[in-house]
mmCIF file with all atom_site columns, C-alpha atoms in Angstrom:
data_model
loop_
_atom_site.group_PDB
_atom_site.id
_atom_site.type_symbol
_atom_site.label_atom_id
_atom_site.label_alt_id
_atom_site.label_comp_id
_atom_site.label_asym_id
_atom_site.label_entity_id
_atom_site.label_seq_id
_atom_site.pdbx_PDB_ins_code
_atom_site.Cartn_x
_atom_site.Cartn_y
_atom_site.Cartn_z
_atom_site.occupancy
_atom_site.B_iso_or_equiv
_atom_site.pdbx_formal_charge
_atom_site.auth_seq_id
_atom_site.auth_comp_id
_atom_site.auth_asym_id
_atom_site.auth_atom_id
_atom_site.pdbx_PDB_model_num
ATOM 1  C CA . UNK A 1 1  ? -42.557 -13.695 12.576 1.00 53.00 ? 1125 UNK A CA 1
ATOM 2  C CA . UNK A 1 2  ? -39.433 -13.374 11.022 1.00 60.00 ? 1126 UNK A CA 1
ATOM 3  C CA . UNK A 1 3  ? -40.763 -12.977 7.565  1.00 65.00 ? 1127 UNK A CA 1
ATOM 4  C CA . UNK A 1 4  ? -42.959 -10.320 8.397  1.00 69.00 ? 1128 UNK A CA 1
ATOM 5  C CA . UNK A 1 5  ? -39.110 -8.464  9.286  1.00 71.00 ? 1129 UNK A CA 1
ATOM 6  C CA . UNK A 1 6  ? -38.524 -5.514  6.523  1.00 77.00 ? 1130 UNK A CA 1
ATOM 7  C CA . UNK A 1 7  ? -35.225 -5.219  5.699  1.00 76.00 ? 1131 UNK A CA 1
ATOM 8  C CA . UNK A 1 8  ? -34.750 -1.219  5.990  1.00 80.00 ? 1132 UNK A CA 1
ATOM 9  C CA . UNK A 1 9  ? -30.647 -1.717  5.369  1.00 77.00 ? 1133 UNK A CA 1
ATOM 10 C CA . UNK A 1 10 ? -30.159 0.500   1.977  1.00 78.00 ? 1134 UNK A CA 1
ATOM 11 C CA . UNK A 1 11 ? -26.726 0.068   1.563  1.00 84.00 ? 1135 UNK A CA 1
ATOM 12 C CA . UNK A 1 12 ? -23.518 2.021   1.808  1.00 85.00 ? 1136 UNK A CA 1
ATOM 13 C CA . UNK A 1 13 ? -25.006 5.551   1.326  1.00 90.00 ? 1137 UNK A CA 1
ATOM 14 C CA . UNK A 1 14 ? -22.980 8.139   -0.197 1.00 90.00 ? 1138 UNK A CA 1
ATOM 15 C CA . UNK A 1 15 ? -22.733 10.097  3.120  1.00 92.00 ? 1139 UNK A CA 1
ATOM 16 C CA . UNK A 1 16 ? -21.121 6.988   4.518  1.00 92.00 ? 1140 UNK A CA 1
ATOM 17 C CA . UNK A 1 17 ? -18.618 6.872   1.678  1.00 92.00 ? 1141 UNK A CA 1
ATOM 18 C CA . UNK A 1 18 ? -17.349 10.725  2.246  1.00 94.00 ? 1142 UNK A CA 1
ATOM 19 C CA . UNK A 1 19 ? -17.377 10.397  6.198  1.00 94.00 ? 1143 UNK A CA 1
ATOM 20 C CA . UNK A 1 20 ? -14.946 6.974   5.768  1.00 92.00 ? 1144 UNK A CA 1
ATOM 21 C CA . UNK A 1 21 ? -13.054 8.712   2.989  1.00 93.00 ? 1145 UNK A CA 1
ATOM 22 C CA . UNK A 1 22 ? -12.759 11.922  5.532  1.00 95.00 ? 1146 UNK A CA 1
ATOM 23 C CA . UNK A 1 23 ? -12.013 9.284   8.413  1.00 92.00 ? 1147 UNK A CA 1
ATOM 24 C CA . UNK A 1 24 ? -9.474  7.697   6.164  1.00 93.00 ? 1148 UNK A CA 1
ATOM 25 C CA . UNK A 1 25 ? -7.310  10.736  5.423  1.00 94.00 ? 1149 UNK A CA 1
ATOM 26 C CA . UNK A 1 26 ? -5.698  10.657  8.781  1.00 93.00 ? 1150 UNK A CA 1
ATOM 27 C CA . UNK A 1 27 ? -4.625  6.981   8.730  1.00 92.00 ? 1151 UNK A CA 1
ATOM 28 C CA . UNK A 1 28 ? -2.847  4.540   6.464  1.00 93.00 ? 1152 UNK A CA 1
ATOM 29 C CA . UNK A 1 29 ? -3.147  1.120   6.701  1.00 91.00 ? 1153 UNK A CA 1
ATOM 30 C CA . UNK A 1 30 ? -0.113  -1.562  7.560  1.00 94.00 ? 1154 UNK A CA 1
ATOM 31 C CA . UNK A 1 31 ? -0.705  -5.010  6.466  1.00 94.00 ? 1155 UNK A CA 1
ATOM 32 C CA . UNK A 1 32 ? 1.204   -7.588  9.119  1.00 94.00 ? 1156 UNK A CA 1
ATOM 33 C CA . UNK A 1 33 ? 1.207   -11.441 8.197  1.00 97.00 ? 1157 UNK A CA 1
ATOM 34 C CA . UNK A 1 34 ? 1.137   -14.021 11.285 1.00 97.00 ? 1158 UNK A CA 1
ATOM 35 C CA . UNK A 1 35 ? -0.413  -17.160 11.123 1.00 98.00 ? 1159 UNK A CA 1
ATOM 36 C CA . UNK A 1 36 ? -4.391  -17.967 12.245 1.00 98.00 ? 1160 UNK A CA 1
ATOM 37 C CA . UNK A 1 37 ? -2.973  -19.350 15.697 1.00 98.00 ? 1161 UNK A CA 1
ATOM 38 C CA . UNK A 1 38 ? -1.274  -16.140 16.597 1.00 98.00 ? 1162 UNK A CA 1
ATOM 39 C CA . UNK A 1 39 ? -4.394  -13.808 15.122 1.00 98.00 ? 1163 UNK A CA 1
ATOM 40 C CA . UNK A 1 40 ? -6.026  -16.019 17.811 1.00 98.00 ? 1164 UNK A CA 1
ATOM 41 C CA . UNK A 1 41 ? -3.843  -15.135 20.253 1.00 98.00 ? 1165 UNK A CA 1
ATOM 42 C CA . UNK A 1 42 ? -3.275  -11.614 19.626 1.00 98.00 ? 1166 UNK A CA 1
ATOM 43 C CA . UNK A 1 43 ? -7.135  -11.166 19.001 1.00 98.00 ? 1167 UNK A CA 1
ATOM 44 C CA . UNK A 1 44 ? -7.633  -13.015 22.773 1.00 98.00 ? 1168 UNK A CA 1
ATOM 45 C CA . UNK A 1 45 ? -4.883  -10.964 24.555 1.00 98.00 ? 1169 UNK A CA 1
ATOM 46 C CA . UNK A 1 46 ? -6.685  -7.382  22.765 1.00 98.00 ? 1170 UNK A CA 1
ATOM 47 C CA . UNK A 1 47 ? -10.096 -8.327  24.433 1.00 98.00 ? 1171 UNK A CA 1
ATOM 48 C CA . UNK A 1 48 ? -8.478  -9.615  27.406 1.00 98.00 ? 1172 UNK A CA 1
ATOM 49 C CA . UNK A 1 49 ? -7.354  -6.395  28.207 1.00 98.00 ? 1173 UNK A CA 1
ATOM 50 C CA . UNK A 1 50 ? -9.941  -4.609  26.748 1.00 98.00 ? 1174 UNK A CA 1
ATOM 51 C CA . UNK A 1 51 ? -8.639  -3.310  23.781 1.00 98.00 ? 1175 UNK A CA 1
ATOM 52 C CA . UNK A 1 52 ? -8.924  -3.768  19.879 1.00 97.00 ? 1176 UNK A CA 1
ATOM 53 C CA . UNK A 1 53 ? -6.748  -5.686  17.901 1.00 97.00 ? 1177 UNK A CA 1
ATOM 54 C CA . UNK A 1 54 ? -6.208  -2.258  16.525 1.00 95.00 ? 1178 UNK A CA 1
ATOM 55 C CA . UNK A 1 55 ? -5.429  -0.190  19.886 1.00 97.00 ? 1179 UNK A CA 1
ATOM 56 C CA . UNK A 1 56 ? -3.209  -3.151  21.404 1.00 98.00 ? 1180 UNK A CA 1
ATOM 57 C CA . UNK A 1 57 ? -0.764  -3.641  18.112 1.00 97.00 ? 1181 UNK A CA 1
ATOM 58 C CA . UNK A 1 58 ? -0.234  0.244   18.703 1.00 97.00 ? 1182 UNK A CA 1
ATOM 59 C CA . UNK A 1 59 ? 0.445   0.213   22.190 1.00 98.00 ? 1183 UNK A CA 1
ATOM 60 C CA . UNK A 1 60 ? 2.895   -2.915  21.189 1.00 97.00 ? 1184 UNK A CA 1
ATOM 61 C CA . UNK A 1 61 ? 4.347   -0.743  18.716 1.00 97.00 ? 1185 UNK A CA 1
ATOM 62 C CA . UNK A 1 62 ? 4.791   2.681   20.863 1.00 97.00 ? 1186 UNK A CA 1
ATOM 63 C CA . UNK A 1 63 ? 6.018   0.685   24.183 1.00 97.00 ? 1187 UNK A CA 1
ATOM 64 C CA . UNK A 1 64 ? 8.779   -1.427  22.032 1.00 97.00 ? 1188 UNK A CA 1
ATOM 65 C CA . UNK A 1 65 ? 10.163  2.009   20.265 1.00 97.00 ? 1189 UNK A CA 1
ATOM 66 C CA . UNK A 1 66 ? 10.099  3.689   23.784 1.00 96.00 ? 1190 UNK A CA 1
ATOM 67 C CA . UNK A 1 67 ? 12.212  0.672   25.282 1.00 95.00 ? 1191 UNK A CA 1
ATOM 68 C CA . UNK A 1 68 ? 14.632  0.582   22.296 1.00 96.00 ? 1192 UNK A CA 1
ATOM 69 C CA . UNK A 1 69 ? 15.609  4.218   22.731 1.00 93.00 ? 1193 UNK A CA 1
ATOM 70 C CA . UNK A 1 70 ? 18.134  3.261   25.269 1.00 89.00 ? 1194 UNK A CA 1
ATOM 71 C CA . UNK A 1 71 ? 19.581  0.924   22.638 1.00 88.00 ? 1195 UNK A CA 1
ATOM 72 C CA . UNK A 1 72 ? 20.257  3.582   20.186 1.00 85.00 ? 1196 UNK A CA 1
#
């Protein structure tokens, strides 16, 4: 049965490479080493909660600066 399955995946289309382009303009991208044990973690802790990876390093980010204002 599963050879009788056509593939009807074309590729990236050029639409899909101006909406991510579009998409793109309003971000920028941070790179963050850890090691695969903490991705782990961080990646468990994301879903756990029921966030992405993404959504939950951002929250991280927003609550720390928020708390560190009375430190300034």
């Amino acid at each position: 049965m599963e050879e009788n399955k056509i593939n009807k995946y074309k590729g990236y289309t050029e639409a899909q490479k101006k909406a991510h382009k579009r998409y793109m303009q309003n971000y920028c991208e941070i790179k963050v080493r850890m090691t695969p044990d903490k991705r782990t973690l961080v990646q468990k802790h994301a879903k756990n909660v029921g966030e992405s990876v993404s959504v939950f390093i951002n929250r991280a980010i927003d609550e720390t600066m928020e708390n560190d204002k009375s430190k300034i």
